[in-house]
Amino acid sequence: IRRVIEREIERLSLDERRVLDVASVIGSHFSVILLGAVLDMEIADVDRCCDALVRRGQILLPDGMEQDSQGDVVGHYAFRHALYVEVLYQRFAPGQIIRLHLRIGECLEKVHGRLSLKHAAELALHFEKGWDWIRAVHYLTLSAANAAHRFANRQAYDYLVRALVMIDQLPAGQQVETRI
C-alpha cells in the first residue's frame, strides 16, 4: 500500500506535493488558512489546489468550512487515510520537520492569537516538536487550565506532566521560575 501511495504522490504537480507535504506536518485535518500562512501562499490558491485533489478523488476529503479575516469562506480538509500523512511526513529530513513545526506554531499564533484556548494544545504540540520549549510549556499550561475548566482533570494532569518534563530542556536560569 505504501508504494501505491508513493506513486500516487509522485504523479502530482510540484505545487500539489508542496501543499500536501506541509499539510501532513500540520496533521490529518488542516485549515487552508493555516496552510496558506505556513506556505506563504494566497489562501484562494491553496483552497483551489486542495479542492482539485478532492474532486479528483485523490488523497483529501472536505472537512468543513471557515471564514478568514477578509470574510472569504475557505475549506478545511482531511487526508483520506493516515498512511498518506505518514508517507508524506517521512519525506522530510529531521531538521526540516523541526523547523516546519516551529513555523506552523508561529503561524498558528498569528492566525488564532497567543491566548487562544481553543488551539492551545495544537500550539503546544507544534512548539514541542519545533523545540521551542518556552512556548511549548506556556501552551501546555494553557491547555491544562482549559482541560481543568472542562473537568477533564486527567487530561490537565497529563499536560502539566509534559510541561514539567520539558522544563529540563530550558536554560538553567529559567528552569526554577518556570517550574514554579
Short mmCIF file of C-alpha atoms in Angstrom, two decimals:
data_model
loop_
_atom_site.label_atom_id
_atom_site.label_comp_id
_atom_site.label_asym_id
_atom_site.label_seq_id
_atom_site.Cartn_x
_atom_site.Cartn_y
_atom_site.Cartn_z
CA ILE A 1 0.00 0.00 0.00
CA ARG A 2 2.86 2.34 0.85
CA ARG A 3 4.34 2.02 -2.65
CA VAL A 4 0.97 2.73 -4.25
CA ILE A 5 0.67 5.90 -2.16
CA GLU A 6 4.23 6.95 -3.04
CA ARG A 7 3.49 6.52 -6.77
CA GLU A 8 0.25 8.47 -6.40
CA ILE A 9 2.14 11.31 -4.72
CA GLU A 10 4.87 11.32 -7.39
CA ARG A 11 2.23 11.82 -10.12
CA LEU A 12 1.08 15.09 -8.55
CA SER A 13 2.31 18.52 -9.62
CA LEU A 14 5.07 20.18 -7.59
CA ASP A 15 2.58 22.67 -6.11
CA GLU A 16 0.21 19.87 -5.07
CA ARG A 17 3.08 17.94 -3.47
CA ARG A 18 4.30 21.04 -1.65
CA VAL A 19 0.81 21.71 -0.27
CA LEU A 20 0.35 18.10 0.82
CA ASP A 21 3.85 17.85 2.33
CA VAL A 22 3.23 20.80 4.64
CA ALA A 23 -0.34 19.70 5.35
CA SER A 24 1.00 16.34 6.56
CA VAL A 25 3.09 18.12 9.19
CA ILE A 26 0.08 20.18 10.33
CA GLY A 27 -1.88 16.96 10.84
CA SER A 28 -4.55 14.67 9.43
CA HIS A 29 -7.08 17.55 9.48
CA PHE A 30 -5.99 21.03 8.47
CA SER A 31 -7.17 24.55 7.79
CA VAL A 32 -6.46 26.20 4.45
CA ILE A 33 -5.90 29.48 6.30
CA LEU A 34 -3.09 27.99 8.39
CA LEU A 35 -1.65 26.05 5.44
CA GLY A 36 -1.59 29.22 3.31
CA ALA A 37 0.17 31.14 6.09
CA VAL A 38 2.82 28.44 6.52
CA LEU A 39 3.42 28.19 2.77
CA ASP A 40 3.23 31.97 2.32
CA MET A 41 0.70 31.40 -0.48
CA GLU A 42 -2.60 33.03 -1.30
CA ILE A 43 -5.37 31.27 0.60
CA ALA A 44 -7.51 31.05 -2.56
CA ASP A 45 -4.69 29.22 -4.40
CA VAL A 46 -4.25 26.71 -1.57
CA ASP A 47 -8.02 26.17 -1.38
CA ARG A 48 -8.22 25.61 -5.16
CA CYS A 49 -5.37 23.09 -5.00
CA CYS A 50 -6.96 21.14 -2.15
CA ASP A 51 -10.39 21.27 -3.77
CA ALA A 52 -8.95 19.92 -7.04
CA LEU A 53 -7.48 16.95 -5.16
CA VAL A 54 -10.87 16.32 -3.53
CA ARG A 55 -12.72 16.49 -6.88
CA ARG A 56 -10.28 14.04 -8.45
CA GLY A 57 -10.89 11.68 -5.53
CA GLN A 58 -7.25 11.87 -4.53
CA ILE A 59 -5.76 11.95 -1.07
CA LEU A 60 -8.05 14.59 0.52
CA LEU A 61 -11.63 14.85 1.74
CA PRO A 62 -13.59 18.02 2.56
CA ASP A 63 -13.80 18.63 6.31
CA GLY A 64 -15.88 21.77 6.80
CA MET A 65 -15.51 25.46 6.10
CA GLU A 66 -14.27 28.58 7.87
CA GLN A 67 -14.16 32.30 7.22
CA ASP A 68 -10.84 34.14 7.00
CA SER A 69 -10.15 37.64 8.32
CA GLN A 70 -11.16 39.19 4.96
CA GLY A 71 -14.52 37.42 5.03
CA ASP A 72 -13.68 34.81 2.39
CA VAL A 73 -15.03 31.33 3.05
CA VAL A 74 -12.43 28.59 2.62
CA GLY A 75 -12.27 24.90 3.30
CA HIS A 76 -10.93 22.61 5.92
CA TYR A 77 -9.62 19.33 4.58
CA ALA A 78 -8.62 15.92 5.88
CA PHE A 79 -6.46 13.17 4.49
CA ARG A 80 -8.37 10.13 3.24
CA HIS A 81 -6.15 7.82 5.26
CA ALA A 82 -3.46 8.14 7.94
CA LEU A 83 -0.99 6.38 5.63
CA TYR A 84 -0.96 9.43 3.34
CA VAL A 85 0.10 11.58 6.29
CA GLU A 86 2.76 9.09 7.31
CA VAL A 87 4.26 8.69 3.81
CA LEU A 88 4.31 12.45 3.19
CA TYR A 89 5.72 13.23 6.66
CA GLN A 90 8.56 10.73 6.24
CA ARG A 91 9.79 12.54 3.13
CA PHE A 92 11.25 15.30 5.35
CA ALA A 93 14.67 15.27 6.98
CA PRO A 94 14.56 15.54 10.82
CA GLY A 95 15.87 19.13 10.80
CA GLN A 96 13.24 20.16 8.26
CA ILE A 97 10.50 18.70 10.43
CA ILE A 98 11.68 20.65 13.47
CA ARG A 99 11.83 23.92 11.51
CA LEU A 100 8.45 23.28 9.91
CA HIS A 101 6.73 22.55 13.24
CA LEU A 102 8.17 25.78 14.61
CA ARG A 103 6.89 27.70 11.55
CA ILE A 104 3.46 26.09 11.92
CA GLY A 105 3.32 27.08 15.59
CA GLU A 106 4.30 30.65 14.79
CA CYS A 107 1.70 30.90 12.00
CA LEU A 108 -0.94 29.35 14.23
CA GLU A 109 -0.21 32.02 16.84
CA LYS A 110 -0.66 34.74 14.21
CA VAL A 111 -3.85 33.25 12.78
CA HIS A 112 -5.60 32.49 16.09
CA GLY A 113 -3.83 34.67 18.66
CA ARG A 114 -1.48 33.88 21.51
CA LEU A 115 -4.22 33.41 24.10
CA SER A 116 -6.43 31.07 22.08
CA LEU A 117 -7.53 28.35 24.48
CA LYS A 118 -9.22 26.52 21.62
CA HIS A 119 -5.87 25.99 19.87
CA ALA A 120 -3.56 25.82 22.91
CA ALA A 121 -2.99 22.04 22.69
CA GLU A 122 -2.23 22.27 18.97
CA LEU A 123 0.17 25.17 19.59
CA ALA A 124 1.86 23.20 22.38
CA LEU A 125 2.33 20.20 20.08
CA HIS A 126 3.91 22.20 17.26
CA PHE A 127 6.20 24.17 19.57
CA GLU A 128 7.22 20.97 21.34
CA LYS A 129 8.07 19.30 18.03
CA GLY A 130 9.71 22.57 16.94
CA TRP A 131 11.95 22.53 20.03
CA ASP A 132 10.66 25.88 21.30
CA TRP A 133 10.43 24.72 24.90
CA ILE A 134 9.36 28.06 26.42
CA ARG A 135 6.30 28.39 24.18
CA ALA A 136 5.55 24.67 24.44
CA VAL A 137 5.44 24.91 28.25
CA HIS A 138 3.31 28.07 28.02
CA TYR A 139 0.72 26.40 25.76
CA LEU A 140 0.75 23.16 27.75
CA THR A 141 -0.08 25.24 30.83
CA LEU A 142 -2.96 26.93 28.95
CA SER A 143 -4.12 23.51 27.74
CA ALA A 144 -4.10 22.20 31.30
CA ALA A 145 -6.15 25.17 32.51
CA ASN A 146 -8.60 24.65 29.67
CA ALA A 147 -8.92 20.93 30.45
CA ALA A 148 -9.41 21.62 34.17
CA HIS A 149 -12.12 24.15 33.31
CA ARG A 150 -13.93 21.32 31.46
CA PHE A 151 -13.38 18.98 34.45
CA ALA A 152 -11.03 16.85 32.34
CA ASN A 153 -8.64 16.52 35.27
CA ARG A 154 -6.68 13.56 33.92
CA GLN A 155 -6.02 15.42 30.67
CA ALA A 156 -4.98 18.55 32.63
CA TYR A 157 -2.59 16.40 34.68
CA ASP A 158 -1.08 14.87 31.51
CA TYR A 159 -0.48 18.33 30.01
CA LEU A 160 1.26 19.50 33.20
CA VAL A 161 3.45 16.38 33.36
CA ARG A 162 4.56 17.01 29.75
CA ALA A 163 5.31 20.63 30.65
CA LEU A 164 7.37 19.63 33.71
CA VAL A 165 9.44 17.20 31.62
CA MET A 166 10.12 19.97 29.08
CA ILE A 167 11.34 22.38 31.72
CA ASP A 168 14.57 20.34 31.88
CA GLN A 169 15.25 21.47 28.27
CA LEU A 170 15.28 25.16 29.31
CA PRO A 171 18.44 27.06 30.28
CA ALA A 172 19.26 26.52 33.96
CA GLY A 173 18.37 30.11 34.86
CA GLN A 174 14.81 29.73 33.59
CA GLN A 175 14.05 26.29 34.99
CA VAL A 176 13.26 27.24 38.59
CA GLU A 177 10.99 30.19 37.77
CA THR A 178 9.16 28.24 35.06
CA ARG A 179 8.71 25.19 37.28
CA ILE A 180 7.08 27.36 39.98
#
